[in-house]
Short mmCIF file of C-alpha atoms in Angstrom, two decimals:
data_model
loop_
_atom_site.label_atom_id
_atom_site.label_comp_id
_atom_site.label_asym_id
_atom_site.label_seq_id
_atom_site.Cartn_x
_atom_site.Cartn_y
_atom_site.Cartn_z
CA UNK A 1 0.19 -0.23 0.12
CA UNK A 2 2.88 2.09 1.06
CA UNK A 3 4.96 1.80 -1.94
CA UNK A 4 1.87 2.04 -4.57
CA UNK A 5 0.80 5.25 -3.01
CA UNK A 6 4.27 6.89 -3.04
CA UNK A 7 4.56 5.79 -7.00
CA UNK A 8 1.35 7.08 -7.87
CA UNK A 9 2.49 10.72 -6.03
CA UNK A 10 6.21 10.48 -7.78
CA UNK A 11 5.53 11.58 -11.12
CA UNK A 12 3.57 14.38 -10.21
CA UNK A 13 6.26 15.30 -7.66
CA UNK A 14 8.83 15.50 -10.64
CA UNK A 15 6.42 17.56 -12.56
CA UNK A 16 6.23 20.23 -10.09
CA UNK A 17 10.31 20.03 -9.20
CA UNK A 18 11.07 20.47 -12.88
CA UNK A 19 9.79 24.23 -12.40
CA UNK A 20 12.65 24.89 -9.91
CA UNK A 21 14.20 23.64 -6.68
CA UNK A 22 13.40 25.27 -3.16
CA UNK A 23 14.77 24.89 0.17
CA UNK A 24 11.94 23.36 2.09
CA UNK A 25 10.21 25.45 4.51
CA UNK A 26 6.59 24.34 4.87
CA UNK A 27 6.16 22.86 8.61
CA UNK A 28 4.21 19.37 8.36
CA UNK A 29 5.49 18.02 11.82
CA UNK A 30 3.11 17.26 14.93
CA UNK A 31 4.17 18.29 18.41
CA UNK A 32 4.34 14.57 18.77
CA UNK A 33 7.54 12.97 17.10
CA UNK A 34 7.49 9.51 15.46
CA UNK A 35 7.50 6.81 18.19
CA UNK A 36 10.78 4.90 19.04
CA UNK A 37 11.63 2.67 16.43
CA UNK A 38 8.69 3.55 14.01
CA UNK A 39 9.11 5.11 10.81
CA UNK A 40 6.82 7.89 8.96
CA UNK A 41 7.52 8.45 5.24
CA UNK A 42 5.36 10.76 2.91
CA UNK A 43 5.37 13.42 0.36
CA UNK A 44 3.93 17.08 -0.33
CA UNK A 45 3.26 19.37 -3.24
CA UNK A 46 2.98 22.84 -2.97
CA UNK A 47 3.76 26.88 -3.73
CA UNK A 48 6.27 28.83 -2.36
CA UNK A 49 4.91 32.39 -3.29
CA UNK A 50 7.39 34.87 -2.35
CA UNK A 51 6.18 38.71 -2.55
CA UNK A 52 10.00 40.01 -3.27
CA UNK A 53 10.13 38.11 -6.63
CA UNK A 54 6.35 38.46 -7.91
CA UNK A 55 6.80 41.53 -10.39
CA UNK A 56 10.54 41.60 -10.51
CA UNK A 57 10.47 40.31 -13.89
CA UNK A 58 9.23 43.35 -16.33
CA UNK A 59 8.59 43.81 -19.96
CA UNK A 60 11.44 46.36 -20.23
CA UNK A 61 14.08 44.04 -18.45
CA UNK A 62 12.68 41.03 -20.49
CA UNK A 63 13.68 42.86 -24.00
CA UNK A 64 16.98 43.90 -22.68
CA UNK A 65 18.20 40.61 -21.66
CA UNK A 66 16.89 39.22 -25.46
CA UNK A 67 18.63 41.74 -27.21
CA UNK A 68 22.01 41.69 -25.05
CA UNK A 69 22.15 37.56 -25.53
CA UNK A 70 22.76 38.21 -29.23
CA UNK A 71 25.77 40.88 -29.18
CA UNK A 72 29.30 40.27 -28.74
CA UNK A 73 29.95 43.31 -26.47
CA UNK A 74 27.23 44.94 -24.17
CA UNK A 75 27.09 48.08 -22.91
CA UNK A 76 26.07 48.45 -19.17
CA UNK A 77 23.08 50.37 -18.79
CA UNK A 78 20.64 50.90 -15.68
CA UNK A 79 18.10 47.99 -16.77
CA UNK A 80 20.89 45.80 -15.91
CA UNK A 81 20.31 46.34 -12.25
CA UNK A 82 16.79 45.30 -12.19
CA UNK A 83 17.88 42.25 -14.34
CA UNK A 84 20.15 41.19 -11.35
CA UNK A 85 18.02 42.01 -8.84
CA UNK A 86 15.20 39.60 -9.97
CA UNK A 87 17.85 37.17 -10.13
CA UNK A 88 18.61 37.46 -6.65
CA UNK A 89 14.88 37.95 -5.71
CA UNK A 90 13.89 34.45 -7.50
CA UNK A 91 16.96 32.75 -5.55
CA UNK A 92 16.29 33.99 -2.04
CA UNK A 93 12.34 33.87 -2.30
CA UNK A 94 10.87 32.41 -5.45
CA UNK A 95 7.67 32.12 -6.85
CA UNK A 96 7.37 28.34 -7.72
CA UNK A 97 5.91 25.06 -7.34
CA UNK A 98 7.46 22.85 -4.70
CA UNK A 99 7.51 19.41 -3.92
CA UNK A 100 9.21 16.86 -1.44
CA UNK A 101 9.63 13.45 -0.43
CA UNK A 102 10.53 12.48 3.18
CA UNK A 103 11.08 9.71 5.56
CA UNK A 104 11.52 9.86 9.32
CA UNK A 105 12.39 7.43 12.08
CA UNK A 106 11.79 7.53 15.86
CA UNK A 107 15.51 7.46 17.20
CA UNK A 108 14.82 7.96 20.91
CA UNK A 109 11.73 8.32 23.07
CA UNK A 110 11.50 11.75 22.38
CA UNK A 111 13.60 12.00 19.64
CA UNK A 112 13.09 11.50 16.01
CA UNK A 113 15.12 12.17 13.00
CA UNK A 114 14.30 12.84 9.34
CA UNK A 115 15.83 13.57 5.71
CA UNK A 116 13.99 15.20 2.86
CA UNK A 117 14.80 15.39 -0.40
CA UNK A 118 13.27 18.38 -2.42
CA UNK A 119 14.48 17.32 -5.76
CA UNK A 120 17.51 19.58 -5.71
CA UNK A 121 17.72 20.73 -1.88
CA UNK A 122 18.58 17.99 0.88
CA UNK A 123 17.52 18.44 4.41
CA UNK A 124 18.14 16.77 7.73
CA UNK A 125 16.54 17.68 10.91
CA UNK A 126 15.53 16.37 14.37
CA UNK A 127 12.99 17.08 16.47
CA UNK A 128 12.44 16.88 20.53
CA UNK A 129 9.18 16.34 22.12
CA UNK A 130 9.38 17.83 25.63
CA UNK A 131 5.32 17.57 25.79
CA UNK A 132 2.67 15.04 25.77
CA UNK A 133 2.87 11.16 26.36
CA UNK A 134 4.71 8.53 24.33
CA UNK A 135 2.25 5.83 23.16
CA UNK A 136 1.19 4.85 20.26
CA UNK A 137 -2.20 3.92 18.77
CA UNK A 138 -1.63 0.41 19.21
CA UNK A 139 -0.51 1.09 22.80
CA UNK A 140 -1.84 4.29 24.28
CA UNK A 141 -0.78 6.42 27.00
CA UNK A 142 -2.76 9.36 26.10
CA UNK A 143 -6.64 10.14 25.36
CA UNK A 144 -8.00 12.57 22.89
CA UNK A 145 -7.11 16.26 23.20
CA UNK A 146 -4.11 15.68 25.07
CA UNK A 147 -1.52 18.42 24.13
CA UNK A 148 1.89 18.05 22.31
CA UNK A 149 4.93 20.00 21.94
CA UNK A 150 8.17 19.71 19.90
CA UNK A 151 11.15 21.81 19.22
CA UNK A 152 13.89 20.97 16.48
CA UNK A 153 16.43 21.93 13.83
CA UNK A 154 16.52 21.40 10.47
CA UNK A 155 19.79 21.70 7.81
CA UNK A 156 19.03 22.36 4.19
CA UNK A 157 21.69 22.74 1.34
CA UNK A 158 21.25 23.32 -2.14
CA UNK A 159 22.83 24.85 -5.53
CA UNK A 160 20.17 27.48 -6.06
CA UNK A 161 18.78 27.64 -9.69
CA UNK A 162 16.81 29.73 -11.18
CA UNK A 163 13.22 28.63 -12.31
CA UNK A 164 13.32 27.23 -16.15
CA UNK A 165 11.18 29.82 -17.53
CA UNK A 166 13.15 31.78 -20.55
CA UNK A 167 13.79 35.15 -19.30
CA UNK A 168 15.43 33.73 -15.88
CA UNK A 169 17.48 31.06 -18.10
CA UNK A 170 18.66 34.03 -19.97
CA UNK A 171 19.57 36.20 -17.13
CA UNK A 172 21.46 33.06 -16.35
CA UNK A 173 23.57 32.67 -19.19
CA UNK A 174 23.99 36.99 -19.62
CA UNK A 175 25.27 37.53 -16.35
CA UNK A 176 26.91 34.14 -15.42
CA UNK A 177 25.14 33.81 -12.27
CA UNK A 178 25.74 31.29 -9.67
CA UNK A 179 24.24 30.85 -6.47
CA UNK A 180 24.69 28.22 -3.44
CA UNK A 181 22.56 28.69 -0.04
CA UNK A 182 22.65 26.58 3.19
CA UNK A 183 19.06 27.02 5.36
CA UNK A 184 19.02 26.33 9.12
CA UNK A 185 15.38 26.53 10.15
CA UNK A 186 14.12 26.06 14.03
CA UNK A 187 10.45 25.24 14.13
CA UNK A 188 8.53 25.40 17.88
CA UNK A 189 5.37 23.15 17.51
CA UNK A 190 2.53 22.29 19.54
CA UNK A 191 -0.57 20.11 18.56
CA UNK A 192 -3.88 18.66 19.77
CA UNK A 193 -4.61 14.94 19.57
CA UNK A 194 -7.51 13.97 17.28
CA UNK A 195 -8.29 10.28 19.03
CA UNK A 196 -5.64 8.68 21.68
CA UNK A 197 -2.09 9.35 20.00
CA UNK A 198 -3.34 11.40 17.17
CA UNK A 199 -5.08 8.18 15.87
CA UNK A 200 -7.48 10.39 13.49
CA UNK A 201 -4.75 13.17 13.36
CA UNK A 202 -4.09 16.05 14.80
CA UNK A 203 -4.11 19.96 14.77
CA UNK A 204 -0.51 21.68 14.82
CA UNK A 205 0.60 25.43 15.27
CA UNK A 206 3.09 27.24 16.35
CA UNK A 207 6.49 29.89 14.94
CA UNK A 208 9.51 29.39 13.13
CA UNK A 209 12.89 31.17 12.86
CA UNK A 210 14.67 30.36 9.91
CA UNK A 211 18.69 31.70 8.84
CA UNK A 212 19.75 31.66 5.45
CA UNK A 213 23.80 32.21 4.50
CA UNK A 214 24.15 32.61 0.62
CA UNK A 215 27.24 33.02 -1.45
CA UNK A 216 26.40 33.90 -4.84
CA UNK A 217 28.05 35.62 -8.05
CA UNK A 218 28.09 37.22 -11.25
CA UNK A 219 30.83 36.70 -14.14
CA UNK A 220 29.25 38.84 -16.97
CA UNK A 221 32.29 38.16 -19.71
CA UNK A 222 31.21 40.67 -22.40
CA UNK A 223 29.82 43.32 -20.31
CA UNK A 224 31.61 46.81 -20.29
CA UNK A 225 31.56 50.27 -19.18
CA UNK A 226 31.26 52.73 -21.60
CA UNK A 227 31.57 56.56 -22.38
CA UNK A 228 28.76 58.42 -21.55
CA UNK A 229 27.56 60.55 -25.17
CA UNK A 230 29.29 57.95 -27.15
CA UNK A 231 29.69 54.49 -28.01
CA UNK A 232 32.97 53.92 -27.07
CA UNK A 233 33.54 51.19 -24.42
CA UNK A 234 36.14 51.78 -21.62
CA UNK A 235 37.01 48.43 -18.87
CA UNK A 236 35.29 45.29 -19.04
CA UNK A 237 32.92 44.73 -15.64
CA UNK A 238 34.64 42.60 -13.41
CA UNK A 239 33.08 39.66 -11.71
CA UNK A 240 31.42 39.97 -8.25
CA UNK A 241 31.38 37.26 -5.67
CA UNK A 242 29.74 37.71 -2.37
CA UNK A 243 28.46 35.93 0.95
CA UNK A 244 25.34 37.24 2.88
CA UNK A 245 23.15 35.65 5.61
CA UNK A 246 19.60 36.93 6.55
CA UNK A 247 16.66 35.76 9.36
CA UNK A 248 13.30 35.41 9.02
CA UNK A 249 10.62 34.74 11.32
CA UNK A 250 7.23 32.74 10.53
CA UNK A 251 4.12 31.24 11.90
CA UNK A 252 2.16 27.85 11.00
CA UNK A 253 -1.00 25.93 11.15
CA UNK A 254 -1.10 22.07 9.73
CA UNK A 255 -4.00 19.97 10.13
CA UNK A 256 -3.27 15.92 9.53
CA UNK A 257 -6.70 13.65 9.00
CA UNK A 258 -6.63 9.96 8.40
CA UNK A 259 -6.68 6.87 10.79
CA UNK A 260 -3.75 4.99 12.06
CA UNK A 261 -1.55 4.56 9.02
CA UNK A 262 -2.47 7.07 6.55
CA UNK A 263 -3.04 10.47 6.72
CA UNK A 264 -3.77 13.55 4.49
CA UNK A 265 -2.02 16.98 5.18
CA UNK A 266 -2.89 20.30 4.18
CA UNK A 267 -0.69 23.09 5.81
CA UNK A 268 -0.02 26.98 5.33
CA UNK A 269 3.22 28.67 6.41
CA UNK A 270 3.70 32.58 6.21
CA UNK A 271 7.53 34.40 6.70
CA UNK A 272 8.50 37.87 6.70
CA UNK A 273 12.10 38.58 6.01
CA UNK A 274 14.27 41.62 5.41
CA UNK A 275 16.99 40.20 3.11
CA UNK A 276 18.94 43.29 3.41
CA UNK A 277 21.57 44.77 0.55
CA UNK A 278 23.27 42.65 -1.26
CA UNK A 279 26.23 44.09 -3.94
CA UNK A 280 25.69 43.60 -7.66
CA UNK A 281 27.50 44.50 -11.03
CA UNK A 282 29.30 48.05 -11.27
CA UNK A 283 29.43 49.19 -7.41
CA UNK A 284 25.72 49.28 -7.23
CA UNK A 285 23.24 47.52 -4.64
CA UNK A 286 20.10 46.29 -4.46
CA UNK A 287 17.68 45.89 -1.35
CA UNK A 288 14.85 43.20 -0.75
CA UNK A 289 12.15 42.33 1.54
CA UNK A 290 9.27 40.54 1.91
CA UNK A 291 6.29 38.10 2.90
CA UNK A 292 6.50 34.33 1.85
CA UNK A 293 3.59 32.36 2.08
CA UNK A 294 3.69 28.67 1.48
CA UNK A 295 0.57 26.24 1.00
CA UNK A 296 1.02 22.62 0.72
CA UNK A 297 -1.03 19.21 0.77
CA UNK A 298 0.57 16.06 1.40
CA UNK A 299 0.02 12.12 2.24
CA UNK A 300 1.90 10.50 5.38
CA UNK A 301 2.04 6.91 6.03
CA UNK A 302 3.08 5.28 9.30
CA UNK A 303 5.12 2.19 9.26
CA UNK A 304 4.74 0.66 13.10
CA UNK A 305 8.11 -1.48 13.62
CA UNK A 306 9.81 -2.37 16.96
CA UNK A 307 8.67 -2.88 20.48
CA UNK A 308 6.53 -0.11 20.38
CA UNK A 309 3.96 -1.53 17.85
#
């Protein structure tokens, strides 16, 4: 049952993942960790909607990139500032479809660990349960309505790529844009059980803090400055390599609905972040900030095993 359901989910996940990859920031955790010796597995589909990237792609910027690609020598002009800003915005806060597959294991009585693959981003995390009973649906220690609480940390790494749409693909070639990011996410999760030991599911909610460490660069091989009022170019625009970090705070709510072995999980997370100021080519700077809204829906399967089955 588990394998066949995952096979049906995988082609859809692959289709969405072809659009872009993004570090996973949706929160589907419950306040109750995976019981010791047991597994959970599943997948999520959703959208990462970033206000910082919405509206960055203007018609003028598209035309500039399209025309510049066909030239041997390109004069640096103000429009390229907006092109670079759009590229950074989509790496920091993309508006893309998202998908992931994951597995979790109950390592200790109050600790579980997990791995998540987001089709380009790899994530490892651990959660510690500090509140609530430690039973299972097979051997309950609690009852319906019990409160659970947990806190954890997630570490993600990825080579950040721009979405596979013509304007941004051309921008990557024109500016020689590359980026790599590492994300650390710390969720604080509370949940209320539906049925004993979340047998029927739960409602979860809480706060989350994330910190992103970004390394990015531009290598504009054929872009030059020029003498104002003439067509004469001067020096070649030098390469740029920078490191930045920024924090984000958010809140989330999710539902888990099902029975014992299979559950449906709709979730919503909202973040606010001030990305700060970023250096771009030709000694220029751009400033970015905005909200990120992440709705998701997923399937989760519980695999009873071990002495607590």
